[in-house]
Each structure stands twice: as structure tokens, then as C-alpha cells.
């Protein structure tokens, strides 16, 4: 918990907002020195449609699923950087199957693979979104992150379902670590912008 | 559990380009005054107020089922002549129910066709029936035509085309024939007498604006020429969609008048936050990382971590490889979420050799359900696609066979609360909306599990309930119609009771409550219920002997005493519909039965209606003829997104009188058991991993 205090205001801003308010510029409250000073992995997550932004720390890792949390205990769960669940965001991703995307990023089949996510409807019943996706071949790119430039590969994934086409983007380090991503988190949350801001 | 298909399943309806169904001045789907055939979205609840010359209509409309729409309307009418005989009534407060049923949905070739009944049980001025067809021409244009009877056959009327069914259809009986108290089902009027045609058009030039025009077959016989001059059958309207829930409307009516309207539409199935704003649950901990301690030592951390999740540990027992916990759910509306969070906490607190968790939900000393899960299943499904379903398939839900001793230090328990309250009183002719806002002070003392002493004191702060001067004219014992006298009490000790809850046998539950049971009655109330775990049927019996309390709501009593009680059947019909039948003796000593039909949304909303018929003759009952009403329950967490178990409820009765009145006792067994029973647990299971 002391880590949060070190970040002061930047973290206190948290994920409090909702509705069409202006995203507080949490990013400008962070600096490379503060990030490095924290000494443990940090994520920076933005949800533009919900006007939310926060930095997250690792809560727990179990069986390849990393769960990261904000100061207010809102969480996102990632498998190799791919979003499989959110909690506490109001209209959460309850679960997801991203095995197709994971395989495509690892050099497996890049066309016509499926991606699934489940949500709750207003009556607490499970509803699904199933998407059919294609991954473009990776191309070299650079991620600028708080005064550092990371050489990365950019993978662009296009997924479609009835009445909806989305584009997810993944920037991976040479060792495969997800440096930055833009991932669709359902019709209510929209896109999640996830960035690993710590060096490791 | 309701599930949509895995592939291509429908998620939230996308904000479509299709013309939304608007409301007419009667607050039902329609044009200006005329109805249209298309239903509202299923479950939609709308409140509408419209006004034009001396007429204000407030309507509550509910899309009861995909094809069935029901409305309750309260109209305030001034200086009209309700019999069209020139005799002017200074004011008329007209309450009416109406129904519309979609006979055929719109298809490629045929329009949507619906039949409707206005003022089905009244002698009201709006009595009419209709058959209406609506055709969608494009995303922005719809046309409607229909045939109406009664009030809707005022202009261009012709002989009833249903005349071939019998000569009885040729003439419409007078509204007041053989009726002196209103409130009866008036089927002898339906579709009788001359008929007339009406038609209209809806056009949406921009996404926010809709223009409507119609040819109205309503001649306004009781209003024109008494309060306005009806010059033309043509009406025009303009609607502006202010927000996704609020619509403003303006109308130019009958060539002479301007009308205004505000509508509020809400769909219980669409909360702003489907999964709520509560913090993330504790994560499932791998058995490899389980705490190394004895099961006895684990109880303390378990209780503390449960408490942080709004769960109180009542009972704790371990055996070889298993643990059983009894847990009271303080915070979560959906019992499955309470079970899910308990299971998560157990993975974090139980030593590695405890592989099996039995989670019993308890409340007021009663065990509501037992859910058995294994640690390995929790680990496997926490992040699996549709892990909730996977977990439900592996969980075993049943009735607990035996009970655990309460954990040390829990009893005796004392709790208190201070909360604001709001009590509205509707439809007083002198002031249709009265309300009191005040503070309520509650105390609860539980010396042992299932024994609860509690009191509630209310102090009104502002309001006008005490200003009512409508003395009862009831010829029955005034068991409810003196409510206005009780409303003057300040402070009011609304409840002071001792209750005992017990389980006399398998699937059996009992309650004995004594004391000041409710604002108007005190005495002894006993109840026994048969309710197997997971059952969609429950049976109950209640027997009470009560004495009427004095108006000051303190410790004085009036002379009236009565023995009252009911046999009750509760039936969960599935698809969210429930029925309740109560047969027995009511507070005024009358014998009869109450039928209640509710639509219960899995998110906690309830929209329902009830009616009671007893051996009190309609004439003796007085205005309204028999007791009936509508009830609404809105979960607080639906509105705020914050976790909260409580709900806000409202019962709307056209009129409150003395026949068919039931005792209002706190903590009835069905309401206590149902939310955490097996059926509800299964229906809400989507929230297990939330």
C-alpha cells in the first residue's frame, strides 16, 4: 500500500469518474522517475468511453492469469497481456476466451479464428459476444512510454460480429511481453488502453 | 438460468435507427390521442403526464409481457359534464385501467395488429375498445389505422360491424347501468354500440424529433363544448427526445387547443451498471499457496475476511477435507454473489487439506440454502470462459440437513439504525399527492439465533399527510380507512415486536411474532411455511389475532379485535412471473381471496398487480367495489450501481378501503426465504464470479 502513497495524487485520481466527463490527465501526473522508483511492475490503463484512467499494480498471479488492481480495487485480468476479465468497472467483462488471439500472436494461424467474451445483461444473465478475427502480420514499431522508447512489434487484429467491427492492437517486446495494447472490452466499456509503464 | 446462444447471441440492443414507440396523451403507445399497435420494448415501464384544458392525465404503463401492455391512469378533470347532460362536475378524479394486446406482430406482408380495452373496470369517461393496425413504411415513417367503440366511436360512427354476433352488439349500454360504486369489470359494454375509424402517421425527421398527425374518432362528448370547442378531428403532435429516458411533447388538438406532455421511460432490464460498481472480489488462491495453519485457527481470519465482503459468519465446522460455514448476507442483492464471495474467501483462508466447501446462507436464524463447491472447481473456472456456468454445473445446491452452533461471541447481537423515510399517499381528492418525509429510528436485539426483538420509531420532519381531513364514510369496521388519522401521529411507534423463527421439520419454516405489529394493529401473528429448497412452489398458513391500535401509534388500543389469517400458495411460474393466492379472513372479518401476479426481474425489480374479492358486498365496500392495486419494487443497487440489498417499494391503490385488508406484518417467511432459496440462487448465478 505504501507504493500508492508514493504516487500521491496521480493514484488518488483513480477510476472514480463515470459518464461523459473529461478524462483527468492522470498521465501527466506520472513521471519516469516515479515509475522506476516504485520498483515493481506497473500498468497504466485508460477507458476513454468511461472517462477512466489509473495505474495498476499486480494483485496476484495464478496459473498464467495476472490480475492487476487500482487503489479502489477495480481489477483487470490478463493472460499474456490479453484481457480475460474486468471487475468493478460497472459493465464488466465477466470472462473471455482469447486462445485464438494468443496463438496468432505466437505465430500460429492468423486468419478466421474465434474470440469470445461473456458479460452480464441487466437481469444478471450471462450473454456472449463471439467475434471472428484476423491478425495482420506484425510490423516493427516503437512505443514511447514516459521518456523511454521501446522497440516493439505491432500486431493489428480485426474482429467482426453482427453489426460490429473492432480493431485491437498489440505492441509486443522482442521477448513477447505485451508492452502496450488497445483491446475491446464490450459495447459498454468500449476500448481499454493498457500500457506496461514499468521497464520490466 | 437464462442464457442466450453462444454464437451470435444478442447482446444489448444496439441504439437502432428504428423509430422508437412514443406515448399518446393517455400515456400508452400511440399518436396524439389515438393508439398504435406496436408494443413497447418488453418490460418497459413508463410514467407520463399530459395536460390540455382542464384535463391532466397521469399514466403508469407497463409492458407486462412482449405482447401485453397494461396501464393505470389517474385523470384530473375540471368542469366537464361526465354524462353529457349539461350538468357540470366541478372536478372529477377518474382512475382507470387499460390493456392492449398485440394479436399479430408486424411481418413482411402484414401490419402489426392489436386489440385494446380502456377503462376495463370503471364507469370512467374514457371507456372504449379498439382494434388497431400499424405498418412500418421505413425507419422513420409509420402509419396506423383502427376501428374504435365507445368513446372512440364519437366521430363518423357507423353500425357496429360486430352486429352479426347478436343484437346485443348494436347498442352500447349506459356506463352507469346497474352500477353505483364503480370498480367492476364491465364486460357488458365491450365492443358494443356504433363503431368509427381513426388513423394517423408518425414521422421522425431527425433522431431526436418525431412528428405525429392523426384523425381522431373521439368527439370529446363530456368535454366539448363544456370546456373547449372541438372544431376538427385532426390532431398534430411534436415529440422531442430529451434523454434516453425523458421525452417532451406538445400537441395541437381538435383545431383549438394546445397540449403538453412529459414522459419518462425506464426499462428494468437496462440498469446503467450491469455488473455494479462494487470493488473486485478477492481472488481465488491456489491450494499450493493455502495458509499453513489448523482449521480451528483459520476461523478468525475467515470471519474477518468475510466481514470485509459484507458477510457475517454464523456457523463454522470442519471435518476431514471439508468445511461448512453458515453465512449471513448483509450486502449482496443476488444471493449467488454472496455465495461466490464466500467461496473465494474460503480458498484464501482454509488450509490445503480442506478441499470441499459447504456454504449455508442464513437469515433470522433460518437456513435458506446450502451450496457445495470444491476448491479445485473454483480454481479451474475462475477465469474460464463462462466460468459461472461451469461452476453452476459443478455446484450442488440443496437444503441443509442440520444446523451448526452459532460461533462464539456473535450472540447476543444489538444493532440500530437511523434512516430517512418517505411515505407518499396518492389520490386524496383534496390533494392527489401527499407525502411525509422524516427520520426513522430502528433498533434490533437478538439474544439468540432466530429470536429478534425490534422496534421502529418514525418522526415526520416535513410533509402534509397530517393535513388530510377526508373522514371515512365506511360502514365496515374501519381497519384501513382511518389511515389518515394514524398519519397524524408524530412520533409514531410503527413497530415494536418480538419474533421467533424456527425450522420445525424438513422443508418447514415457522414464525411467531408478537407486539405492535404494524401502525394500525397489535397482537400475535403466527406463520408456518412448506418450502423445499429449489422448489417453485411454496405453501403457507398464517393465523393472527390482533387488536386495533390507537391513532397516536403508541401503547393505547381501540375496542376492535379480530382473528385473521390465510392459507397461501406461492408459485414461481418461470420466465420471471410469479403468482400468489391467499384465501382466508381479512381484517374487517370478511372472508375471501387475494390473487397477486408479479413480474420479477432477476435484478430485483418487481412490477405486479393484485385484487381481493371478499364476501363484503360491493355496495358495502364503497367506492371501487373491491380492493385492488399495483405494486412496484425497485432495487436500490439498480439505481446507484453500489452494492445494497434493500429495495424501495410502492403500492398504488386507486382507493384504500376496509374490505379485503390484510395485516401488514414484518418478516413474512416467503419474502425471507425466496431471495436465497435454490431457485433464486440458480437464476442469479451469473453473479457468482462477480
mmCIF file with all atom_site columns, C-alpha atoms in Angstrom, chain B residues 188-357:
data_model
loop_
_atom_site.group_PDB
_atom_site.id
_atom_site.type_symbol
_atom_site.label_atom_id
_atom_site.label_alt_id
_atom_site.label_comp_id
_atom_site.label_asym_id
_atom_site.label_entity_id
_atom_site.label_seq_id
_atom_site.pdbx_PDB_ins_code
_atom_site.Cartn_x
_atom_site.Cartn_y
_atom_site.Cartn_z
_atom_site.occupancy
_atom_site.B_iso_or_equiv
_atom_site.pdbx_formal_charge
_atom_site.auth_seq_id
_atom_site.auth_comp_id
_atom_site.auth_asym_id
_atom_site.auth_atom_id
_atom_site.pdbx_PDB_model_num
ATOM 1   C CA . UNK B 1 188 ? -71.244 -5.963  -20.925 1.00 0.00 ? 188 UNK B CA 1
ATOM 2   C CA . UNK B 1 189 ? -70.041 -2.787  -22.628 1.00 0.00 ? 189 UNK B CA 1
ATOM 3   C CA . UNK B 1 190 ? -67.139 -4.223  -24.558 1.00 0.00 ? 190 UNK B CA 1
ATOM 4   C CA . UNK B 1 191 ? -67.296 -3.719  -28.315 1.00 0.00 ? 191 UNK B CA 1
ATOM 5   C CA . UNK B 1 192 ? -70.967 -2.704  -28.072 1.00 0.00 ? 192 UNK B CA 1
ATOM 6   C CA . UNK B 1 193 ? -72.699 0.056   -29.956 1.00 0.00 ? 193 UNK B CA 1
ATOM 7   C CA . UNK B 1 194 ? -71.618 2.023   -33.009 1.00 0.00 ? 194 UNK B CA 1
ATOM 8   C CA . UNK B 1 195 ? -68.026 1.980   -34.229 1.00 0.00 ? 195 UNK B CA 1
ATOM 9   C CA . UNK B 1 196 ? -65.822 4.517   -36.013 1.00 0.00 ? 196 UNK B CA 1
ATOM 10  C CA . UNK B 1 197 ? -62.496 4.657   -37.816 1.00 0.00 ? 197 UNK B CA 1
ATOM 11  C CA . UNK B 1 198 ? -59.344 6.524   -36.855 1.00 0.00 ? 198 UNK B CA 1
ATOM 12  C CA . UNK B 1 199 ? -55.944 6.833   -38.487 1.00 0.00 ? 199 UNK B CA 1
ATOM 13  C CA . UNK B 1 200 ? -52.594 8.548   -38.180 1.00 0.00 ? 200 UNK B CA 1
ATOM 14  C CA . UNK B 1 201 ? -48.952 8.862   -39.024 1.00 0.00 ? 201 UNK B CA 1
ATOM 15  C CA . UNK B 1 202 ? -45.622 9.050   -37.195 1.00 0.00 ? 202 UNK B CA 1
ATOM 16  C CA . UNK B 1 203 ? -42.595 10.573  -38.859 1.00 0.00 ? 203 UNK B CA 1
ATOM 17  C CA . UNK B 1 204 ? -39.126 11.077  -37.415 1.00 0.00 ? 204 UNK B CA 1
ATOM 18  C CA . UNK B 1 205 ? -37.324 13.726  -39.472 1.00 0.00 ? 205 UNK B CA 1
ATOM 19  C CA . UNK B 1 206 ? -34.284 13.732  -37.166 1.00 0.00 ? 206 UNK B CA 1
ATOM 20  C CA . UNK B 1 207 ? -33.181 11.226  -34.496 1.00 0.00 ? 207 UNK B CA 1
ATOM 21  C CA . UNK B 1 208 ? -34.485 13.399  -31.659 1.00 0.00 ? 208 UNK B CA 1
ATOM 22  C CA . UNK B 1 209 ? -37.700 14.766  -33.152 1.00 0.00 ? 209 UNK B CA 1
ATOM 23  C CA . UNK B 1 210 ? -40.902 12.967  -34.073 1.00 0.00 ? 210 UNK B CA 1
ATOM 24  C CA . UNK B 1 211 ? -43.953 14.466  -35.737 1.00 0.00 ? 211 UNK B CA 1
ATOM 25  C CA . UNK B 1 212 ? -47.341 12.805  -35.383 1.00 0.00 ? 212 UNK B CA 1
ATOM 26  C CA . UNK B 1 213 ? -50.666 13.565  -37.059 1.00 0.00 ? 213 UNK B CA 1
ATOM 27  C CA . UNK B 1 214 ? -53.967 11.801  -36.640 1.00 0.00 ? 214 UNK B CA 1
ATOM 28  C CA . UNK B 1 215 ? -57.631 11.723  -37.477 1.00 0.00 ? 215 UNK B CA 1
ATOM 29  C CA . UNK B 1 216 ? -59.293 11.251  -34.089 1.00 0.00 ? 216 UNK B CA 1
ATOM 30  C CA . UNK B 1 217 ? -62.603 9.450   -33.741 1.00 0.00 ? 217 UNK B CA 1
ATOM 31  C CA . UNK B 1 218 ? -63.057 10.844  -30.240 1.00 0.00 ? 218 UNK B CA 1
ATOM 32  C CA . UNK B 1 219 ? -65.768 13.504  -30.095 1.00 0.00 ? 219 UNK B CA 1
ATOM 33  C CA . UNK B 1 220 ? -64.916 14.530  -26.515 1.00 0.00 ? 220 UNK B CA 1
ATOM 34  C CA . UNK B 1 221 ? -68.613 14.350  -25.580 1.00 0.00 ? 221 UNK B CA 1
ATOM 35  C CA . UNK B 1 222 ? -68.112 15.221  -21.920 1.00 0.00 ? 222 UNK B CA 1
ATOM 36  C CA . UNK B 1 223 ? -65.575 17.954  -22.502 1.00 0.00 ? 223 UNK B CA 1
ATOM 37  C CA . UNK B 1 224 ? -66.833 19.744  -25.610 1.00 0.00 ? 224 UNK B CA 1
ATOM 38  C CA . UNK B 1 225 ? -68.453 22.210  -25.617 1.00 0.00 ? 225 UNK B CA 1
ATOM 39  C CA . UNK B 1 226 ? -68.267 22.398  -21.818 1.00 0.00 ? 226 UNK B CA 1
ATOM 40  C CA . UNK B 1 227 ? -64.590 23.209  -21.508 1.00 0.00 ? 227 UNK B CA 1
ATOM 41  C CA . UNK B 1 228 ? -63.390 23.633  -25.091 1.00 0.00 ? 228 UNK B CA 1
ATOM 42  C CA . UNK B 1 229 ? -64.641 23.914  -28.624 1.00 0.00 ? 229 UNK B CA 1
ATOM 43  C CA . UNK B 1 230 ? -63.871 20.862  -30.716 1.00 0.00 ? 230 UNK B CA 1
ATOM 44  C CA . UNK B 1 231 ? -63.563 22.211  -34.258 1.00 0.00 ? 231 UNK B CA 1
ATOM 45  C CA . UNK B 1 232 ? -61.725 19.491  -36.139 1.00 0.00 ? 232 UNK B CA 1
ATOM 46  C CA . UNK B 1 233 ? -60.953 15.780  -35.882 1.00 0.00 ? 233 UNK B CA 1
ATOM 47  C CA . UNK B 1 234 ? -57.318 16.438  -36.797 1.00 0.00 ? 234 UNK B CA 1
ATOM 48  C CA . UNK B 1 235 ? -54.587 16.479  -34.166 1.00 0.00 ? 235 UNK B CA 1
ATOM 49  C CA . UNK B 1 236 ? -50.891 17.199  -34.532 1.00 0.00 ? 236 UNK B CA 1
ATOM 50  C CA . UNK B 1 237 ? -48.054 16.482  -32.170 1.00 0.00 ? 237 UNK B CA 1
ATOM 51  C CA . UNK B 1 238 ? -44.356 17.069  -31.816 1.00 0.00 ? 238 UNK B CA 1
ATOM 52  C CA . UNK B 1 239 ? -42.084 14.971  -29.609 1.00 0.00 ? 239 UNK B CA 1
ATOM 53  C CA . UNK B 1 240 ? -38.559 15.708  -28.541 1.00 0.00 ? 240 UNK B CA 1
ATOM 54  C CA . UNK B 1 241 ? -36.375 13.013  -27.054 1.00 0.00 ? 241 UNK B CA 1
ATOM 55  C CA . UNK B 1 242 ? -34.567 14.920  -24.316 1.00 0.00 ? 242 UNK B CA 1
ATOM 56  C CA . UNK B 1 243 ? -32.599 11.976  -22.912 1.00 0.00 ? 243 UNK B CA 1
ATOM 57  C CA . UNK B 1 244 ? -32.796 8.240   -23.394 1.00 0.00 ? 244 UNK B CA 1
ATOM 58  C CA . UNK B 1 245 ? -35.479 8.235   -20.701 1.00 0.00 ? 245 UNK B CA 1
ATOM 59  C CA . UNK B 1 246 ? -37.287 11.576  -20.987 1.00 0.00 ? 246 UNK B CA 1
ATOM 60  C CA . UNK B 1 247 ? -39.476 12.717  -23.870 1.00 0.00 ? 247 UNK B CA 1
ATOM 61  C CA . UNK B 1 248 ? -41.210 16.091  -24.120 1.00 0.00 ? 248 UNK B CA 1
ATOM 62  C CA . UNK B 1 249 ? -44.287 16.564  -26.243 1.00 0.00 ? 249 UNK B CA 1
ATOM 63  C CA . UNK B 1 250 ? -46.541 19.342  -27.488 1.00 0.00 ? 250 UNK B CA 1
ATOM 64  C CA . UNK B 1 251 ? -49.822 18.902  -29.306 1.00 0.00 ? 251 UNK B CA 1
ATOM 65  C CA . UNK B 1 252 ? -52.315 20.944  -31.266 1.00 0.00 ? 252 UNK B CA 1
ATOM 66  C CA . UNK B 1 253 ? -55.661 19.318  -30.572 1.00 0.00 ? 253 UNK B CA 1
ATOM 67  C CA . UNK B 1 254 ? -59.050 19.452  -32.272 1.00 0.00 ? 254 UNK B CA 1
ATOM 68  C CA . UNK B 1 255 ? -58.391 22.700  -34.069 1.00 0.00 ? 255 UNK B CA 1
ATOM 69  C CA . UNK B 1 256 ? -58.452 24.752  -30.917 1.00 0.00 ? 256 UNK B CA 1
ATOM 70  C CA . UNK B 1 257 ? -56.208 23.661  -28.075 1.00 0.00 ? 257 UNK B CA 1
ATOM 71  C CA . UNK B 1 258 ? -52.561 23.235  -27.169 1.00 0.00 ? 258 UNK B CA 1
ATOM 72  C CA . UNK B 1 259 ? -51.454 20.311  -25.021 1.00 0.00 ? 259 UNK B CA 1
ATOM 73  C CA . UNK B 1 260 ? -48.201 19.476  -23.274 1.00 0.00 ? 260 UNK B CA 1
ATOM 74  C CA . UNK B 1 261 ? -46.736 16.159  -22.189 1.00 0.00 ? 261 UNK B CA 1
ATOM 75  C CA . UNK B 1 262 ? -43.750 14.739  -20.352 1.00 0.00 ? 262 UNK B CA 1
ATOM 76  C CA . UNK B 1 263 ? -42.935 11.030  -20.485 1.00 0.00 ? 263 UNK B CA 1
ATOM 77  C CA . UNK B 1 264 ? -40.373 9.067   -18.562 1.00 0.00 ? 264 UNK B CA 1
ATOM 78  C CA . UNK B 1 265 ? -39.490 5.599   -19.784 1.00 0.00 ? 265 UNK B CA 1
ATOM 79  C CA . UNK B 1 266 ? -37.337 3.155   -17.932 1.00 0.00 ? 266 UNK B CA 1
ATOM 80  C CA . UNK B 1 267 ? -36.551 -0.468  -18.621 1.00 0.00 ? 267 UNK B CA 1
ATOM 81  C CA . UNK B 1 268 ? -35.811 -2.586  -15.556 1.00 0.00 ? 268 UNK B CA 1
ATOM 82  C CA . UNK B 1 269 ? -33.685 -4.833  -17.766 1.00 0.00 ? 269 UNK B CA 1
ATOM 83  C CA . UNK B 1 270 ? -31.318 -1.968  -18.507 1.00 0.00 ? 270 UNK B CA 1
ATOM 84  C CA . UNK B 1 271 ? -29.512 -0.674  -15.457 1.00 0.00 ? 271 UNK B CA 1
ATOM 85  C CA . UNK B 1 272 ? -26.675 1.732   -16.106 1.00 0.00 ? 272 UNK B CA 1
ATOM 86  C CA . UNK B 1 273 ? -24.254 -0.683  -14.472 1.00 0.00 ? 273 UNK B CA 1
ATOM 87  C CA . UNK B 1 274 ? -24.946 -4.312  -15.277 1.00 0.00 ? 274 UNK B CA 1
ATOM 88  C CA . UNK B 1 275 ? -22.233 -5.645  -13.001 1.00 0.00 ? 275 UNK B CA 1
ATOM 89  C CA . UNK B 1 276 ? -22.304 -2.906  -10.402 1.00 0.00 ? 276 UNK B CA 1
ATOM 90  C CA . UNK B 1 277 ? -19.601 -0.636  -9.084  1.00 0.00 ? 277 UNK B CA 1
ATOM 91  C CA . UNK B 1 278 ? -18.571 -2.727  -6.092  1.00 0.00 ? 278 UNK B CA 1
ATOM 92  C CA . UNK B 1 279 ? -14.843 -3.434  -5.782  1.00 0.00 ? 279 UNK B CA 1
ATOM 93  C CA . UNK B 1 280 ? -13.416 -6.574  -7.308  1.00 0.00 ? 280 UNK B CA 1
ATOM 94  C CA . UNK B 1 281 ? -13.920 -9.725  -5.250  1.00 0.00 ? 281 UNK B CA 1
ATOM 95  C CA . UNK B 1 282 ? -10.974 -11.427 -3.526  1.00 0.00 ? 282 UNK B CA 1
ATOM 96  C CA . UNK B 1 283 ? -9.174  -13.691 -5.947  1.00 0.00 ? 283 UNK B CA 1
ATOM 97  C CA . UNK B 1 284 ? -9.231  -17.447 -5.719  1.00 0.00 ? 284 UNK B CA 1
ATOM 98  C CA . UNK B 1 285 ? -5.993  -18.577 -4.103  1.00 0.00 ? 285 UNK B CA 1
ATOM 99  C CA . UNK B 1 286 ? -4.213  -21.629 -5.366  1.00 0.00 ? 286 UNK B CA 1
ATOM 100 C CA . UNK B 1 287 ? -4.236  -24.560 -2.979  1.00 0.00 ? 287 UNK B CA 1
ATOM 101 C CA . UNK B 1 288 ? -0.430  -24.520 -3.159  1.00 0.00 ? 288 UNK B CA 1
ATOM 102 C CA . UNK B 1 289 ? -0.474  -21.095 -1.544  1.00 0.00 ? 289 UNK B CA 1
ATOM 103 C CA . UNK B 1 290 ? -3.028  -22.039 1.080   1.00 0.00 ? 290 UNK B CA 1
ATOM 104 C CA . UNK B 1 291 ? -2.321  -20.805 4.600   1.00 0.00 ? 291 UNK B CA 1
ATOM 105 C CA . UNK B 1 292 ? -0.483  -23.258 6.769   1.00 0.00 ? 292 UNK B CA 1
ATOM 106 C CA . UNK B 1 293 ? -2.496  -23.439 9.940   1.00 0.00 ? 293 UNK B CA 1
ATOM 107 C CA . UNK B 1 294 ? -5.021  -25.657 11.612  1.00 0.00 ? 294 UNK B CA 1
ATOM 108 C CA . UNK B 1 295 ? -8.654  -25.459 10.567  1.00 0.00 ? 295 UNK B CA 1
ATOM 109 C CA . UNK B 1 296 ? -9.510  -24.196 14.054  1.00 0.00 ? 296 UNK B CA 1
ATOM 110 C CA . UNK B 1 297 ? -7.080  -21.300 13.735  1.00 0.00 ? 297 UNK B CA 1
ATOM 111 C CA . UNK B 1 298 ? -8.464  -20.450 10.291  1.00 0.00 ? 298 UNK B CA 1
ATOM 112 C CA . UNK B 1 299 ? -11.817 -19.390 11.699  1.00 0.00 ? 299 UNK B CA 1
ATOM 113 C CA . UNK B 1 300 ? -10.618 -15.975 12.838  1.00 0.00 ? 300 UNK B CA 1
ATOM 114 C CA . UNK B 1 301 ? -9.128  -14.824 9.520   1.00 0.00 ? 301 UNK B CA 1
ATOM 115 C CA . UNK B 1 302 ? -12.152 -16.296 7.728   1.00 0.00 ? 302 UNK B CA 1
ATOM 116 C CA . UNK B 1 303 ? -14.625 -14.298 9.799   1.00 0.00 ? 303 UNK B CA 1
ATOM 117 C CA . UNK B 1 304 ? -12.616 -11.103 9.306   1.00 0.00 ? 304 UNK B CA 1
ATOM 118 C CA . UNK B 1 305 ? -12.287 -11.511 5.547   1.00 0.00 ? 305 UNK B CA 1
ATOM 119 C CA . UNK B 1 306 ? -15.976 -12.399 5.200   1.00 0.00 ? 306 UNK B CA 1
ATOM 120 C CA . UNK B 1 307 ? -16.926 -9.320  7.190   1.00 0.00 ? 307 UNK B CA 1
ATOM 121 C CA . UNK B 1 308 ? -14.961 -7.192  4.716   1.00 0.00 ? 308 UNK B CA 1
ATOM 122 C CA . UNK B 1 309 ? -17.174 -8.641  1.994   1.00 0.00 ? 309 UNK B CA 1
ATOM 123 C CA . UNK B 1 310 ? -20.433 -7.821  3.763   1.00 0.00 ? 310 UNK B CA 1
ATOM 124 C CA . UNK B 1 311 ? -20.881 -11.365 5.063   1.00 0.00 ? 311 UNK B CA 1
ATOM 125 C CA . UNK B 1 312 ? -21.255 -12.393 8.698   1.00 0.00 ? 312 UNK B CA 1
ATOM 126 C CA . UNK B 1 313 ? -20.003 -15.791 9.808   1.00 0.00 ? 313 UNK B CA 1
ATOM 127 C CA . UNK B 1 314 ? -22.680 -17.520 11.917  1.00 0.00 ? 314 UNK B CA 1
ATOM 128 C CA . UNK B 1 315 ? -21.517 -21.096 11.986  1.00 0.00 ? 315 UNK B CA 1
ATOM 129 C CA . UNK B 1 316 ? -18.233 -22.927 11.382  1.00 0.00 ? 316 UNK B CA 1
ATOM 130 C CA . UNK B 1 317 ? -17.438 -26.602 11.376  1.00 0.00 ? 317 UNK B CA 1
ATOM 131 C CA . UNK B 1 318 ? -14.653 -28.603 9.786   1.00 0.00 ? 318 UNK B CA 1
ATOM 132 C CA . UNK B 1 319 ? -14.104 -32.278 9.191   1.00 0.00 ? 319 UNK B CA 1
ATOM 133 C CA . UNK B 1 320 ? -11.664 -34.345 7.185   1.00 0.00 ? 320 UNK B CA 1
ATOM 134 C CA . UNK B 1 321 ? -11.308 -32.491 3.900   1.00 0.00 ? 321 UNK B CA 1
ATOM 135 C CA . UNK B 1 322 ? -14.349 -30.283 4.294   1.00 0.00 ? 322 UNK B CA 1
ATOM 136 C CA . UNK B 1 323 ? -15.616 -27.142 5.946   1.00 0.00 ? 323 UNK B CA 1
ATOM 137 C CA . UNK B 1 324 ? -19.156 -25.959 6.484   1.00 0.00 ? 324 UNK B CA 1
ATOM 138 C CA . UNK B 1 325 ? -19.879 -22.276 7.058   1.00 0.00 ? 325 UNK B CA 1
ATOM 139 C CA . UNK B 1 326 ? -23.140 -20.555 7.854   1.00 0.00 ? 326 UNK B CA 1
ATOM 140 C CA . UNK B 1 327 ? -23.084 -17.054 6.473   1.00 0.00 ? 327 UNK B CA 1
ATOM 141 C CA . UNK B 1 328 ? -25.484 -14.127 6.680   1.00 0.00 ? 328 UNK B CA 1
ATOM 142 C CA . UNK B 1 329 ? -25.576 -11.957 3.577   1.00 0.00 ? 329 UNK B CA 1
ATOM 143 C CA . UNK B 1 330 ? -25.666 -8.306  4.590   1.00 0.00 ? 330 UNK B CA 1
ATOM 144 C CA . UNK B 1 331 ? -24.661 -6.602  1.371   1.00 0.00 ? 331 UNK B CA 1
ATOM 145 C CA . UNK B 1 332 ? -25.488 -8.506  -1.797  1.00 0.00 ? 332 UNK B CA 1
ATOM 146 C CA . UNK B 1 333 ? -28.833 -8.367  -3.551  1.00 0.00 ? 333 UNK B CA 1
ATOM 147 C CA . UNK B 1 334 ? -28.064 -11.503 -5.516  1.00 0.00 ? 334 UNK B CA 1
ATOM 148 C CA . UNK B 1 335 ? -27.538 -14.479 -3.195  1.00 0.00 ? 335 UNK B CA 1
ATOM 149 C CA . UNK B 1 336 ? -25.254 -16.151 -5.750  1.00 0.00 ? 336 UNK B CA 1
ATOM 150 C CA . UNK B 1 337 ? -22.829 -13.270 -5.393  1.00 0.00 ? 337 UNK B CA 1
ATOM 151 C CA . UNK B 1 338 ? -22.740 -13.770 -1.630  1.00 0.00 ? 338 UNK B CA 1
ATOM 152 C CA . UNK B 1 339 ? -22.031 -17.472 -2.159  1.00 0.00 ? 339 UNK B CA 1
ATOM 153 C CA . UNK B 1 340 ? -19.352 -16.695 -4.741  1.00 0.00 ? 340 UNK B CA 1
ATOM 154 C CA . UNK B 1 341 ? -17.529 -14.252 -2.495  1.00 0.00 ? 341 UNK B CA 1
ATOM 155 C CA . UNK B 1 342 ? -17.737 -16.674 0.420   1.00 0.00 ? 342 UNK B CA 1
ATOM 156 C CA . UNK B 1 343 ? -16.195 -19.393 -1.735  1.00 0.00 ? 343 UNK B CA 1
ATOM 157 C CA . UNK B 1 344 ? -13.381 -17.061 -2.807  1.00 0.00 ? 344 UNK B CA 1
ATOM 158 C CA . UNK B 1 345 ? -12.615 -16.112 0.794   1.00 0.00 ? 345 UNK B CA 1
ATOM 159 C CA . UNK B 1 346 ? -12.578 -19.783 1.764   1.00 0.00 ? 346 UNK B CA 1
ATOM 160 C CA . UNK B 1 347 ? -9.847  -20.506 -0.807  1.00 0.00 ? 347 UNK B CA 1
ATOM 161 C CA . UNK B 1 348 ? -7.757  -17.799 0.831   1.00 0.00 ? 348 UNK B CA 1
ATOM 162 C CA . UNK B 1 349 ? -8.257  -18.856 4.432   1.00 0.00 ? 349 UNK B CA 1
ATOM 163 C CA . UNK B 1 350 ? -8.662  -22.631 4.553   1.00 0.00 ? 350 UNK B CA 1
ATOM 164 C CA . UNK B 1 351 ? -5.630  -24.893 4.933   1.00 0.00 ? 351 UNK B CA 1
ATOM 165 C CA . UNK B 1 352 ? -4.718  -27.008 1.924   1.00 0.00 ? 352 UNK B CA 1
ATOM 166 C CA . UNK B 1 353 ? -6.336  -30.210 3.148   1.00 0.00 ? 353 UNK B CA 1
ATOM 167 C CA . UNK B 1 354 ? -9.804  -28.614 3.085   1.00 0.00 ? 354 UNK B CA 1
ATOM 168 C CA . UNK B 1 355 ? -10.951 -29.433 -0.435  1.00 0.00 ? 355 UNK B CA 1
ATOM 169 C CA . UNK B 1 356 ? -14.712 -29.143 -0.149  1.00 0.00 ? 356 UNK B CA 1
ATOM 170 C CA . UNK B 1 357 ? -16.736 -26.098 0.947   1.00 0.00 ? 357 UNK B CA 1
#
